[in-house]
């Protein structure tokens, strides 16, 4: 029998969808994310400052309220909140609501635009909890849709509904608007056994890297007639055409392996493939955030790039793509964006943010803040930057890299605006900007990333500059670095721009 009267008790007491070993949740060690455990699924999310976290199960990704809910239990030793639920099938959709010091749980609170329990949008400590703004799992292996998707627009909504503050949204106070029916959901995945083939382990000094965008690589119609385009050139006999329904997908990129190999490349480096907000882009034009540098999910392959968008499809198709390159003796690197997330920053007013994930779980832990608790973005220019003084940010990066190496089969990474990962802003006063900008070659996260690469024979390459500094030559031994000034000088010289002195200085 299912109770519908109390928040957190809307679930069966026994059988499928019932809590399992509930008394042990506060002592358990379930890993972060959603994981199949026998016939059950465990759920775990991090928050140091939340006071209550509610797990919700949904029947559909868009347009419906949650079917079941459960109060998670916190383990004080690691600040991870956990649950275990019986007989949860793969493909299940889930999300969370968080209460905290600035908005504690009030028994009068209910779904559907409630202000019960509200104190303030942001408190003196920087907490920004809002139970009306539902959150997807930072560790979700796949995400159902983007926060601004065509189906959401068709229902008359847009990204402004995720905002906090006292402004108006369709006649509702923004902080009170319930985003549960609309927010992206995490998807429970069964373990995927798709092979990624054998790693080539090419020495870095022998690598010739082709940088490509998964969608842009094959979206043009010429990808479907590639064999004819190169028919007169020796060495291209094995090149494949890309079927029209695979253009712009992981499956289409897989068919380019033989072509790129014939060109002489050893490695393909893919621009960001982590989930980002691009669902509303047209198929015949790049659209907003085409390049993918506003990441939302560091474990989820972007669903828009999958020919098969069904639950598990993007993961399986990505791994098949990796295998296609490995079968040709080529490596696959990923461009990763850990310096900031796609959640943006303050909308002018300090009361206003639009979190759908990280910041909603714990803005103080995930993000760098000013003394007035505004989000900092001076190094990134993207609304926020992750705070690598805190272990939760270290863990997020290391867990994501390990997942893509061990489970998804990739061979290396290029780190966007990598100096952000080498700063410890909490070591200095929040307004001491000289110290805030300081880069630490000995930062423990940089060492951990290097050590992971060495243990997995994977390359770790820094874009060694950001808006706060140019750190080429300053990353620890074992890291590779992009040399931006060399690149720019060579490019200008080859274009005939007359920069002979700069060219000679670089060579």
XYZ file of C-alpha atoms in Angstrom, residues 57-415:
359
model
C 11.180 8.589 -8.756
C 9.434 9.703 -11.951
C 7.419 7.817 -14.560
C 8.274 10.224 -17.379
C 10.944 12.865 -17.895
C 8.760 15.858 -18.763
C 5.337 17.016 -17.650
C 4.572 14.791 -14.647
C 5.113 14.941 -10.893
C 7.088 12.322 -8.988
C 5.501 8.934 -8.374
C 7.510 7.852 -5.320
C 9.751 9.592 -2.800
C 12.164 8.651 0.020
C 14.113 10.585 2.646
C 17.821 9.839 2.267
C 20.019 9.237 5.299
C 23.306 11.080 5.829
C 26.549 9.462 6.934
C 28.358 12.105 8.959
C 31.785 10.658 8.202
C 31.584 11.509 4.486
C 28.527 13.819 4.162
C 27.015 11.443 1.621
C 23.248 10.851 1.689
C 22.122 7.346 0.736
C 19.171 5.070 0.035
C 18.538 1.577 -1.297
C 15.303 0.752 -3.102
C 13.967 -2.672 -4.070
C 13.432 -3.945 -7.616
C 14.160 -0.713 -9.485
C 14.330 -1.463 -13.227
C 16.947 -0.020 -15.599
C 15.666 3.118 -17.275
C 14.111 4.469 -14.077
C 14.118 8.275 -13.838
C 15.138 9.929 -10.582
C 15.944 13.340 -9.089
C 16.335 15.078 -5.721
C 15.101 17.967 -3.574
C 17.335 19.574 -0.943
C 16.477 21.477 2.219
C 19.092 23.430 4.149
C 19.782 26.202 6.664
C 18.302 28.942 4.469
C 15.221 26.814 3.698
C 14.690 24.089 6.319
C 11.990 21.476 5.959
C 8.564 22.525 7.201
C 5.847 19.860 7.490
C 3.549 22.304 5.711
C 5.769 22.229 2.616
C 4.360 20.341 -0.368
C 5.035 19.987 -4.062
C 3.451 22.589 -6.272
C 4.800 26.080 -5.612
C 5.148 26.160 -1.815
C 6.949 28.749 0.321
C 6.633 26.848 3.609
C 9.908 26.928 5.547
C 11.529 29.654 3.431
C 13.953 31.972 5.232
C 16.017 33.532 2.439
C 17.430 32.689 -1.000
C 21.034 32.884 0.212
C 22.160 33.063 3.829
C 25.262 34.578 5.408
C 27.191 31.336 4.889
C 26.390 31.128 1.171
C 23.793 28.342 1.357
C 21.267 28.440 -1.508
C 18.994 25.457 -0.886
C 15.557 25.514 -2.496
C 13.322 22.404 -2.371
C 11.161 23.688 -5.211
C 14.118 23.534 -7.599
C 14.536 19.822 -8.272
C 18.075 18.590 -8.989
C 19.561 15.842 -11.106
C 22.382 13.650 -9.842
C 25.926 15.014 -10.459
C 26.986 11.375 -10.953
C 24.140 10.353 -13.287
C 25.513 8.045 -16.003
C 22.897 9.392 -18.412
C 20.536 12.372 -18.234
C 17.029 12.359 -19.698
C 17.014 15.754 -21.434
C 18.403 19.273 -21.229
C 16.984 21.938 -18.941
C 15.699 23.732 -22.038
C 14.283 21.100 -24.368
C 11.757 21.401 -27.236
C 9.051 19.651 -25.193
C 9.534 22.171 -22.385
C 9.248 25.090 -24.793
C 6.130 23.515 -26.311
C 4.575 23.522 -22.835
C 5.215 27.267 -22.567
C 8.256 27.187 -20.293
C 11.871 28.319 -20.545
C 15.045 28.353 -18.488
C 13.836 31.227 -16.306
C 11.689 28.774 -14.337
C 14.786 27.369 -12.620
C 15.661 30.752 -11.115
C 15.371 31.738 -7.478
C 14.590 35.168 -6.056
C 11.336 37.029 -5.653
C 10.689 37.872 -9.294
C 7.655 36.746 -11.243
C 7.457 33.714 -13.517
C 4.096 33.171 -15.196
C 2.289 34.603 -12.189
C 4.278 32.583 -9.634
C 7.090 33.834 -7.397
C 10.184 32.333 -9.006
C 11.615 30.734 -5.874
C 8.278 28.988 -5.304
C 7.855 27.517 -8.780
C 8.137 23.723 -8.648
C 10.444 22.486 -11.425
C 9.922 18.783 -10.734
C 7.896 18.072 -13.879
C 10.469 19.796 -16.105
C 14.009 19.432 -14.747
C 16.357 16.856 -16.336
C 16.320 13.494 -14.570
C 19.064 10.968 -13.934
C 18.581 7.560 -15.556
C 19.330 4.297 -13.776
C 21.497 2.163 -16.081
C 22.201 -1.539 -15.973
C 25.919 -2.414 -16.192
C 27.039 -2.090 -19.818
C 29.379 -4.790 -21.139
C 30.074 -3.262 -24.557
C 33.724 -3.752 -25.492
C 35.934 -0.754 -26.230
C 38.668 -2.888 -27.775
C 42.383 -2.823 -27.006
C 44.144 0.425 -26.143
C 46.913 1.244 -28.660
C 49.109 2.953 -26.001
C 50.809 5.294 -28.454
C 53.800 7.190 -27.000
C 52.910 10.891 -26.688
C 55.904 11.942 -28.774
C 54.509 9.833 -31.631
C 50.956 11.171 -31.434
C 49.421 13.138 -34.288
C 46.127 14.491 -32.971
C 43.015 15.336 -34.988
C 40.697 17.652 -33.033
C 37.043 17.166 -33.906
C 33.500 17.882 -32.797
C 31.365 14.720 -32.726
C 28.475 16.408 -34.480
C 30.529 18.555 -36.824
C 32.728 15.646 -37.913
C 29.994 13.995 -39.975
C 27.010 16.361 -40.026
C 27.775 17.724 -43.514
C 26.155 15.727 -46.376
C 29.598 15.061 -47.874
C 30.156 12.515 -45.087
C 27.674 10.267 -46.888
C 29.758 10.317 -50.092
C 33.213 10.198 -48.543
C 34.379 7.165 -50.509
C 33.716 8.922 -53.796
C 35.519 12.036 -52.566
C 38.764 10.110 -51.965
C 38.407 7.411 -54.613
C 41.395 8.667 -56.617
C 43.805 8.682 -53.675
C 45.840 5.578 -52.759
C 45.563 4.396 -49.192
C 41.903 5.348 -48.783
C 40.375 2.132 -50.115
C 38.839 1.164 -46.742
C 37.147 4.511 -46.102
C 33.442 4.257 -45.260
C 30.469 6.437 -46.120
C 28.347 7.635 -43.206
C 24.647 6.725 -43.555
C 22.377 9.751 -43.455
C 20.762 8.660 -40.189
C 24.187 8.431 -38.506
C 25.530 11.836 -39.519
C 26.351 13.907 -36.444
C 26.362 10.941 -34.051
C 28.808 8.729 -32.190
C 27.928 6.007 -34.707
C 28.830 8.344 -37.545
C 32.116 9.303 -35.906
C 32.978 5.608 -35.607
C 32.797 5.296 -39.387
C 35.421 8.042 -39.731
C 38.110 5.967 -38.018
C 39.426 4.433 -41.241
C 39.457 7.821 -42.972
C 41.377 9.570 -40.179
C 43.785 6.648 -39.981
C 44.424 6.899 -43.719
C 45.159 10.604 -43.320
C 47.967 9.673 -40.932
C 46.478 10.623 -37.589
C 47.112 8.485 -34.520
C 44.596 10.104 -32.192
C 41.203 11.791 -32.334
C 40.553 14.409 -29.670
C 36.835 15.056 -29.282
C 35.494 18.405 -28.180
C 33.308 18.084 -25.054
C 30.939 15.114 -25.114
C 29.684 15.471 -21.535
C 26.007 16.411 -21.379
C 25.418 20.100 -22.120
C 22.394 22.220 -23.009
C 21.948 21.819 -26.771
C 18.669 19.908 -27.225
C 16.924 22.961 -28.671
C 19.501 23.506 -31.420
C 18.271 22.988 -34.962
C 19.649 20.091 -36.979
C 20.655 22.350 -39.877
C 22.578 24.965 -37.863
C 25.077 24.954 -34.975
C 22.846 26.809 -32.494
C 23.724 27.938 -28.979
C 26.429 26.145 -26.996
C 27.327 24.148 -30.080
C 30.872 23.541 -28.880
C 29.714 21.991 -25.600
C 31.777 23.966 -23.095
C 28.895 24.463 -20.622
C 28.927 21.020 -19.025
C 26.107 19.706 -16.826
C 26.934 16.027 -16.412
C 30.522 14.822 -16.093
C 29.559 11.145 -16.395
C 26.815 11.355 -19.032
C 27.573 11.224 -22.778
C 25.570 13.894 -24.572
C 22.329 12.282 -25.695
C 22.026 14.615 -28.695
C 25.020 12.899 -30.302
C 23.498 9.419 -30.114
C 21.714 7.729 -32.994
C 20.053 5.604 -30.305
C 18.799 8.015 -27.598
C 16.997 5.342 -25.569
C 18.213 4.716 -21.990
C 21.662 3.152 -22.268
C 21.906 3.981 -25.969
C 24.358 6.912 -25.726
C 26.677 4.941 -23.418
C 26.684 1.859 -25.619
C 27.106 3.848 -28.842
C 29.969 5.901 -27.423
C 31.818 2.737 -26.415
C 31.264 1.236 -29.866
C 32.781 4.393 -31.348
C 35.842 4.070 -29.114
C 36.250 0.461 -30.221
C 36.114 1.489 -33.882
C 39.068 3.831 -33.346
C 40.954 1.317 -31.223
C 40.471 -1.315 -33.928
C 42.315 1.033 -36.303
C 45.142 1.496 -33.807
C 43.978 5.015 -32.931
C 43.479 6.596 -29.526
C 40.539 8.703 -28.306
C 41.084 11.784 -26.148
C 38.318 13.906 -24.626
C 38.247 17.659 -24.118
C 36.920 18.080 -20.556
C 35.640 21.210 -18.814
C 36.111 20.967 -15.057
C 36.919 24.636 -14.460
C 33.235 25.665 -14.453
C 29.813 24.089 -14.975
C 26.867 24.983 -17.187
C 24.814 26.242 -14.234
C 25.913 29.849 -14.757
C 26.142 32.412 -11.979
C 24.141 35.194 -10.393
C 21.557 36.896 -12.572
C 22.651 40.378 -11.503
C 21.032 40.046 -8.076
C 22.738 37.925 -5.420
C 19.398 36.274 -4.610
C 19.088 34.865 -8.112
C 20.693 31.670 -9.403
C 19.325 28.861 -11.565
C 20.827 25.661 -10.219
C 19.697 22.283 -11.526
C 22.512 20.185 -10.049
C 25.773 21.038 -8.233
C 24.909 24.388 -6.655
C 21.539 23.138 -5.510
C 23.211 20.327 -3.571
C 25.835 22.545 -1.941
C 26.886 25.853 -3.498
C 29.366 26.509 -0.677
C 31.268 23.294 -1.353
C 31.190 23.155 -5.147
C 31.725 26.801 -6.120
C 34.142 29.608 -5.368
C 32.354 32.539 -3.700
C 33.130 36.156 -2.833
C 32.828 37.473 0.722
C 29.307 38.588 -0.248
C 28.551 35.059 -1.500
C 28.374 35.957 -5.165
C 29.670 33.231 -7.475
C 33.168 33.932 -8.808
C 33.937 33.548 -12.525
C 36.968 35.776 -13.014
C 39.160 32.957 -14.341
C 36.510 31.408 -16.592
C 34.081 34.135 -17.653
C 31.300 31.546 -17.540
C 29.264 32.491 -14.481
C 31.051 30.289 -11.960
C 34.180 28.310 -11.266
C 34.600 25.168 -9.216
C 36.389 25.494 -5.890
C 39.394 23.198 -5.872
C 40.131 23.978 -2.251
C 37.423 21.439 -1.461
C 37.668 17.666 -1.591
C 34.233 17.285 -3.203
C 35.540 19.001 -6.353
C 38.676 16.821 -6.335
C 36.544 13.702 -5.970
C 34.205 14.754 -8.776
C 37.102 15.213 -11.196
C 38.899 12.013 -10.244
C 35.749 9.888 -10.305
C 34.753 11.267 -13.698
C 38.195 10.707 -15.238
C 38.360 7.189 -13.821
C 34.915 6.363 -15.206
C 35.767 7.529 -18.723
C 39.076 5.664 -18.658
C 37.933 2.395 -17.119
C 34.335 2.109 -18.317
C 34.173 4.171 -21.502
C 37.629 3.239 -22.794
C 39.163 6.624 -23.608
C 42.920 7.149 -23.732
C 43.509 10.703 -22.548
C 42.126 14.140 -21.768
C 42.666 17.767 -22.669
C 41.699 20.007 -19.727
